[in-house]
């Protein structure tokens, strides 16, 4: 007759730790990828509409979208982490794995340890993203947008796009991939004498000069209409017509990086706040610095909120728990933004404006988790969510009965 060895979780990364981390990684990466792609696609469509008049709009949109990846990654990471936590915790609870581990002597604190450890790793990732990648990509985004706003015609023309220069507008219904062979071309320009000239052609070829200052247009089978000195119009139909148009000159210079506190890295924010050189208000620099640190340091506390809500979801209250968590995350983000605004306006010290809401939300998470250790899932918040869910379900049931009776 053999005796069972007592269940023991060795210190460090145990089998249970590896198991729950493997369960968490997949949903987190999936949610992060879906959220990131959705946000980038929505922004890319807006950029395409904004730059629709540029002949090189696709090149600019690709550059701008790539520079937005760190920004949206920072926004999506807390959401993806929490959703993954909620999915894994509810899965463990539904399969009674949590009950088995608790019955075997594994405390809820020990069970939450790998999730908190993953949150600490994500904190380091967030510090790199918030502290260094986002500031540099924000400036790069503005530099590309500045170049797009100041760029003139580059000697290429895409189908349906408009090339605009001083007193010149040109568009074509069809174009080859290189934008040099055009179909159904339309040109309108104002001559140096102030007269209007309109040229249409069935086809055209573009050739850029070696010095890239002008482009030669060889037009075929078209019509040229020129306003005369007497107010009339001279109309000439042609088989071949050669014209020249200027290319874009040098764009206006983009300002140097650092004119906005959001373009500064964590080290630069701390150095400038310490030096207090007057280029940017010290309160603004400190509020930005503390805000980034608070957003990164909040991640390890998310498992403390997800555990009570995920365990309570075993009783069929998943949607209210997710809604409550979403509202909590939004409230945290907006409270930090409000704190930064108050600090920049001089109404509150930067330290108090940022770290007070951080302490309130993290303290709330610790309170929820501590309250659920003796009775997992049973906290005042989960009980409130359960009550609201119960009354909502009853109300919907009564509405269905009334509709069925009326029918």
Tab-separated table of N, CA, C and O in Angstrom, residues 155 180 206-216 244-245 247:
chain	number	residue	atom	x	y	z
A	155	UNK	N	7.079	64.184	-59.489
A	155	UNK	CA	7.310	63.663	-60.835
A	155	UNK	C	6.588	62.371	-61.119
A	155	UNK	O	6.745	61.803	-62.194
A	180	UNK	N	4.280	57.063	-64.352
A	180	UNK	CA	4.925	57.808	-65.445
A	180	UNK	C	4.156	57.715	-66.760
A	180	UNK	O	4.333	58.557	-67.633
A	206	UNK	N	5.604	60.941	-68.716
A	206	UNK	CA	6.335	61.866	-67.864
A	206	UNK	C	7.809	61.482	-67.841
A	206	UNK	O	8.152	60.300	-67.753
A	207	UNK	N	8.673	62.497	-67.892
A	207	UNK	CA	10.111	62.269	-67.825
A	207	UNK	C	10.739	63.354	-66.960
A	207	UNK	O	10.636	64.540	-67.263
A	208	UNK	N	11.404	62.933	-65.875
A	208	UNK	CA	12.009	63.874	-64.943
A	208	UNK	C	13.385	64.271	-65.465
A	208	UNK	O	14.157	63.437	-65.955
A	209	UNK	N	13.701	65.556	-65.353
A	209	UNK	CA	14.998	66.053	-65.801
A	209	UNK	C	16.110	65.530	-64.887
A	209	UNK	O	15.857	65.198	-63.728
A	210	UNK	N	17.353	65.440	-65.400
A	210	UNK	CA	18.457	64.924	-64.570
A	210	UNK	C	18.666	65.710	-63.278
A	210	UNK	O	19.050	65.131	-62.256
A	211	UNK	N	18.418	67.021	-63.306
A	211	UNK	CA	18.602	67.813	-62.088
A	211	UNK	C	17.389	67.782	-61.170
A	211	UNK	O	17.386	68.398	-60.109
A	212	UNK	N	16.337	67.057	-61.585
A	212	UNK	CA	15.114	66.892	-60.801
A	212	UNK	C	14.472	68.220	-60.421
A	212	UNK	O	13.888	68.363	-59.340
A	213	UNK	N	14.579	69.190	-61.326
A	213	UNK	CA	13.915	70.468	-61.088
A	213	UNK	C	12.648	70.611	-61.908
A	213	UNK	O	11.741	71.355	-61.519
A	214	UNK	N	12.573	69.935	-63.027
A	214	UNK	CA	11.395	70.011	-63.880
A	214	UNK	C	11.036	68.622	-64.374
A	214	UNK	O	11.857	67.689	-64.329
A	215	UNK	N	9.823	68.474	-64.859
A	215	UNK	CA	9.372	67.238	-65.474
A	215	UNK	C	8.776	67.590	-66.836
A	215	UNK	O	8.074	68.596	-66.985
A	216	UNK	N	9.118	66.797	-67.836
A	216	UNK	CA	8.618	67.014	-69.195
A	216	UNK	C	7.421	66.103	-69.426
A	216	UNK	O	7.487	64.895	-69.180
A	244	UNK	N	6.156	71.481	-69.830
A	244	UNK	CA	7.011	71.290	-68.660
A	244	UNK	C	6.312	71.803	-67.412
A	244	UNK	O	5.524	72.756	-67.471
A	245	UNK	N	6.616	71.143	-66.275
A	245	UNK	CA	6.048	71.547	-64.982
A	245	UNK	C	7.149	71.463	-63.939
A	245	UNK	O	8.060	70.625	-64.044
A	247	UNK	N	9.089	70.685	-60.365
A	247	UNK	CA	9.035	69.697	-59.298
A	247	UNK	C	9.086	70.387	-57.948
A	247	UNK	O	9.365	71.587	-57.860
